[in-house]
Short mmCIF file of C-alpha atoms in Angstrom, two decimals:
data_model
loop_
_atom_site.label_atom_id
_atom_site.label_comp_id
_atom_site.label_asym_id
_atom_site.label_seq_id
_atom_site.Cartn_x
_atom_site.Cartn_y
_atom_site.Cartn_z
CA UNK A 1 30.53 16.03 4.30
CA UNK A 2 27.06 18.23 2.88
CA UNK A 3 24.87 17.04 4.91
CA UNK A 4 21.64 15.33 3.37
CA UNK A 5 18.05 17.99 2.89
CA UNK A 6 15.30 16.77 5.27
CA UNK A 7 11.67 17.68 4.68
CA UNK A 8 8.75 17.61 7.50
CA UNK A 9 5.21 17.18 6.18
CA UNK A 10 2.52 19.04 7.90
CA UNK A 11 0.19 16.17 8.15
CA UNK A 12 -3.47 15.17 9.27
CA UNK A 13 -3.88 11.37 8.25
CA UNK A 14 -5.98 12.06 5.29
CA UNK A 15 -5.87 11.53 1.78
CA UNK A 16 -3.97 14.95 0.80
CA UNK A 17 -1.63 15.02 3.91
CA UNK A 18 -0.62 10.99 3.54
CA UNK A 19 -0.35 11.61 -0.56
CA UNK A 20 2.23 14.02 0.02
CA UNK A 21 3.86 11.94 2.40
CA UNK A 22 4.14 9.61 0.47
CA UNK A 23 5.67 12.76 -2.39
CA UNK A 24 8.64 14.16 -0.15
CA UNK A 25 9.76 10.27 0.80
CA UNK A 26 9.92 9.60 -3.23
CA UNK A 27 11.87 12.64 -3.30
CA UNK A 28 13.86 13.31 0.10
CA UNK A 29 14.29 9.65 1.32
CA UNK A 30 12.26 8.39 4.64
CA UNK A 31 15.13 8.48 6.65
CA UNK A 32 14.56 12.50 5.57
CA UNK A 33 11.28 12.92 6.31
CA UNK A 34 9.51 13.45 9.30
CA UNK A 35 6.13 14.38 9.83
CA UNK A 36 4.18 17.45 12.97
CA UNK A 37 0.65 16.92 13.12
CA UNK A 38 -1.74 19.15 15.34
CA UNK A 39 -4.94 18.73 18.01
CA UNK A 40 -6.89 21.40 17.25
CA UNK A 41 -9.80 20.33 18.96
CA UNK A 42 -11.16 18.64 16.02
CA UNK A 43 -14.80 16.62 16.69
CA UNK A 44 -12.86 13.88 13.89
CA UNK A 45 -9.88 13.11 16.57
CA UNK A 46 -10.29 10.25 14.99
CA UNK A 47 -7.36 11.25 11.51
CA UNK A 48 -4.93 11.71 14.77
CA UNK A 49 -4.78 8.25 16.04
CA UNK A 50 -4.94 7.69 11.44
CA UNK A 51 -2.04 10.10 11.98
CA UNK A 52 -0.07 8.02 14.61
CA UNK A 53 -0.62 4.48 12.35
CA UNK A 54 0.24 5.48 9.29
CA UNK A 55 3.80 7.31 10.73
CA UNK A 56 5.02 4.41 12.76
CA UNK A 57 4.53 1.96 10.12
CA UNK A 58 5.81 3.75 7.83
CA UNK A 59 8.98 4.87 9.43
CA UNK A 60 9.10 8.31 10.08
CA UNK A 61 9.21 10.57 13.16
CA UNK A 62 5.80 12.12 13.93
CA UNK A 63 5.63 15.39 16.60
CA UNK A 64 2.61 16.44 17.56
CA UNK A 65 1.83 19.52 18.65
CA UNK A 66 -0.93 20.68 21.03
CA UNK A 67 -2.55 23.74 19.83
CA UNK A 68 -6.05 23.51 21.50
CA UNK A 69 -5.88 26.63 22.48
CA UNK A 70 -7.95 28.25 19.30
CA UNK A 71 -11.02 26.95 20.41
CA UNK A 72 -10.34 29.40 23.76
CA UNK A 73 -10.75 32.27 20.50
CA UNK A 74 -12.88 30.99 17.82
CA UNK A 75 -16.01 28.18 17.09
CA UNK A 76 -16.89 26.26 13.65
CA UNK A 77 -18.18 23.18 13.39
CA UNK A 78 -15.25 21.59 13.01
CA UNK A 79 -14.52 21.64 16.67
CA UNK A 80 -18.00 21.80 18.33
CA UNK A 81 -19.74 18.45 17.84
CA UNK A 82 -23.10 19.96 18.84
CA UNK A 83 -22.88 21.64 15.50
CA UNK A 84 -24.50 20.88 11.84
CA UNK A 85 -21.86 20.78 9.40
CA UNK A 86 -23.65 23.43 6.15
CA UNK A 87 -22.89 25.24 4.17
CA UNK A 88 -22.45 29.11 5.27
CA UNK A 89 -22.12 31.85 2.75
CA UNK A 90 -19.30 30.67 0.23
CA UNK A 91 -17.67 28.27 2.13
CA UNK A 92 -19.26 25.46 4.73
CA UNK A 93 -18.83 26.57 8.58
CA UNK A 94 -16.05 23.80 9.88
CA UNK A 95 -13.86 26.88 7.96
CA UNK A 96 -11.33 27.51 11.30
CA UNK A 97 -10.13 31.04 11.07
CA UNK A 98 -6.47 30.88 10.89
CA UNK A 99 -6.01 27.30 11.42
CA UNK A 100 -3.59 26.92 8.17
CA UNK A 101 -1.55 29.82 9.29
CA UNK A 102 -1.05 28.29 12.12
CA UNK A 103 0.47 25.11 11.53
CA UNK A 104 2.91 26.59 9.02
CA UNK A 105 4.00 28.78 12.00
CA UNK A 106 4.55 26.18 14.45
CA UNK A 107 5.60 23.55 11.60
CA UNK A 108 8.14 26.55 10.41
CA UNK A 109 9.39 27.08 13.85
CA UNK A 110 9.94 23.35 14.37
CA UNK A 111 11.52 23.41 10.64
CA UNK A 112 14.15 25.47 12.00
CA UNK A 113 15.14 23.93 15.16
CA UNK A 114 15.67 20.99 13.13
CA UNK A 115 17.69 22.18 10.50
CA UNK A 116 14.55 21.59 7.25
CA UNK A 117 14.16 23.96 5.06
CA UNK A 118 10.86 22.13 2.89
CA UNK A 119 7.60 21.90 4.68
CA UNK A 120 5.01 20.63 2.69
CA UNK A 121 0.97 21.05 3.02
CA UNK A 122 -1.40 19.40 1.20
CA UNK A 123 -3.58 22.30 0.80
CA UNK A 124 -5.46 22.84 -2.80
CA UNK A 125 -7.71 25.38 -4.53
CA UNK A 126 -8.83 23.63 -7.41
CA UNK A 127 -11.31 20.86 -5.35
CA UNK A 128 -11.27 22.64 -1.83
CA UNK A 129 -14.15 24.10 -0.33
CA UNK A 130 -13.25 27.89 -0.27
CA UNK A 131 -11.42 27.65 2.38
CA UNK A 132 -9.38 30.72 1.78
CA UNK A 133 -6.08 29.84 3.66
CA UNK A 134 -5.70 27.14 1.02
CA UNK A 135 -4.71 29.13 -1.66
CA UNK A 136 -2.06 29.56 -3.18
CA UNK A 137 -1.44 33.28 -3.07
CA UNK A 138 -2.00 32.82 1.01
CA UNK A 139 0.76 29.98 1.09
CA UNK A 140 3.02 32.19 -0.95
CA UNK A 141 2.65 35.06 1.72
CA UNK A 142 3.28 33.13 4.28
CA UNK A 143 6.11 31.83 2.98
CA UNK A 144 7.59 35.72 2.34
CA UNK A 145 6.42 35.66 5.86
CA UNK A 146 8.78 33.40 7.53
CA UNK A 147 11.28 33.61 5.97
CA UNK A 148 11.44 37.26 7.08
CA UNK A 149 9.77 36.60 10.68
CA UNK A 150 12.80 33.59 11.50
CA UNK A 151 15.94 34.91 8.69
CA UNK A 152 15.88 31.41 6.94
CA UNK A 153 15.10 30.32 3.79
CA UNK A 154 12.27 28.04 3.76
CA UNK A 155 11.00 26.39 0.34
CA UNK A 156 6.78 25.55 1.93
CA UNK A 157 5.34 23.00 -1.15
CA UNK A 158 1.89 22.54 -1.72
CA UNK A 159 1.89 19.61 -4.78
CA UNK A 160 -1.70 18.99 -4.78
CA UNK A 161 -2.08 23.18 -4.90
CA UNK A 162 -3.69 22.87 -8.67
CA UNK A 163 -4.68 19.24 -8.54
CA UNK A 164 -8.45 17.88 -8.95
CA UNK A 165 -9.70 15.51 -6.16
CA UNK A 166 -9.52 13.03 -9.23
CA UNK A 167 -5.36 13.59 -9.69
CA UNK A 168 -4.37 13.52 -6.75
CA UNK A 169 -5.62 10.03 -7.19
CA UNK A 170 -3.47 9.49 -9.33
CA UNK A 171 -0.94 11.25 -7.99
CA UNK A 172 -1.21 8.46 -5.43
CA UNK A 173 -1.49 5.73 -8.04
CA UNK A 174 1.85 7.33 -9.32
CA UNK A 175 3.36 7.07 -6.32
CA UNK A 176 2.63 3.34 -5.83
CA UNK A 177 0.18 4.48 -2.52
CA UNK A 178 -3.45 4.72 -4.36
CA UNK A 179 -4.22 1.46 -2.29
CA UNK A 180 -2.48 2.25 0.93
CA UNK A 181 -4.20 5.43 1.34
CA UNK A 182 -7.15 4.58 -0.16
CA UNK A 183 -7.08 1.59 3.33
CA UNK A 184 -5.70 3.67 6.02
CA UNK A 185 -6.45 7.39 5.50
CA UNK A 186 -9.47 9.33 7.07
CA UNK A 187 -11.44 12.07 6.00
CA UNK A 188 -14.90 12.40 7.13
CA UNK A 189 -15.76 16.11 8.94
CA UNK A 190 -17.61 13.27 11.21
CA UNK A 191 -15.24 10.98 12.87
CA UNK A 192 -17.07 7.87 11.19
CA UNK A 193 -14.58 5.34 10.63
CA UNK A 194 -14.36 4.96 6.46
CA UNK A 195 -16.69 8.07 6.41
CA UNK A 196 -19.82 9.15 6.86
CA UNK A 197 -20.16 9.70 3.20
CA UNK A 198 -22.88 12.98 3.45
CA UNK A 199 -20.34 15.10 5.00
CA UNK A 200 -17.93 17.96 2.15
CA UNK A 201 -14.80 16.19 2.90
CA UNK A 202 -16.34 12.40 2.02
CA UNK A 203 -17.97 13.47 -0.42
CA UNK A 204 -15.30 15.15 -2.01
CA UNK A 205 -13.40 12.22 -1.83
CA UNK A 206 -15.67 9.43 -3.16
CA UNK A 207 -15.93 11.80 -5.96
CA UNK A 208 -12.64 12.91 -6.95
CA UNK A 209 -12.31 8.47 -6.30
CA UNK A 210 -15.04 7.10 -8.31
CA UNK A 211 -13.82 9.10 -11.16
CA UNK A 212 -10.37 7.57 -10.76
CA UNK A 213 -12.10 4.38 -10.84
CA UNK A 214 -13.66 5.14 -13.87
CA UNK A 215 -10.77 6.32 -15.83
CA UNK A 216 -8.74 3.18 -14.38
CA UNK A 217 -12.04 1.23 -16.23
CA UNK A 218 -12.69 -0.33 -12.22
CA UNK A 219 -16.42 -0.11 -10.16
CA UNK A 220 -17.62 2.86 -8.63
CA UNK A 221 -17.31 2.45 -4.70
#
């Protein structure tokens, strides 16, 4: 008998990765989906608590991987609590060099060991902060590299790649997860429960939410 196909979601406990998790569950079934979460020294470590809670609440297996060694070789405002989050050139200083490449590599290593080919990641190049490792060209190149490196047919899925944040909220609604994601996910870079309403991540999330609420004829937050 052919084994059911499985999927793994790179999962932070934020809006985007949780939307991807619900997308994966809708396609593969909850029993065939698991998540992988990375602890890399992020200042908003509350997202790790949210990720653990959501995984347990939805009943999906979670694997936590410590990649905090990255702090020894690079510095940025996302991992330095003393640094002020601000725009520097064409991107904010919250960009972590190599983060998504590292996440995809470790997720792929784990996935191959579990016989999983499909990897979901919530990167997006439409409403994003200018991070180069959120672009479609990077993900496609990484997919080819991983296939060649491990002689394995990975399929990296990016369902949010060309969606605005408003459209991401709409997708969550279509998946029946709008209220769940709005209530239980964490986005704030500063680690403030419920959001600080001032950091780039909060502003992007709330702008998209307000636009989608307006589309539904509901009051803005």
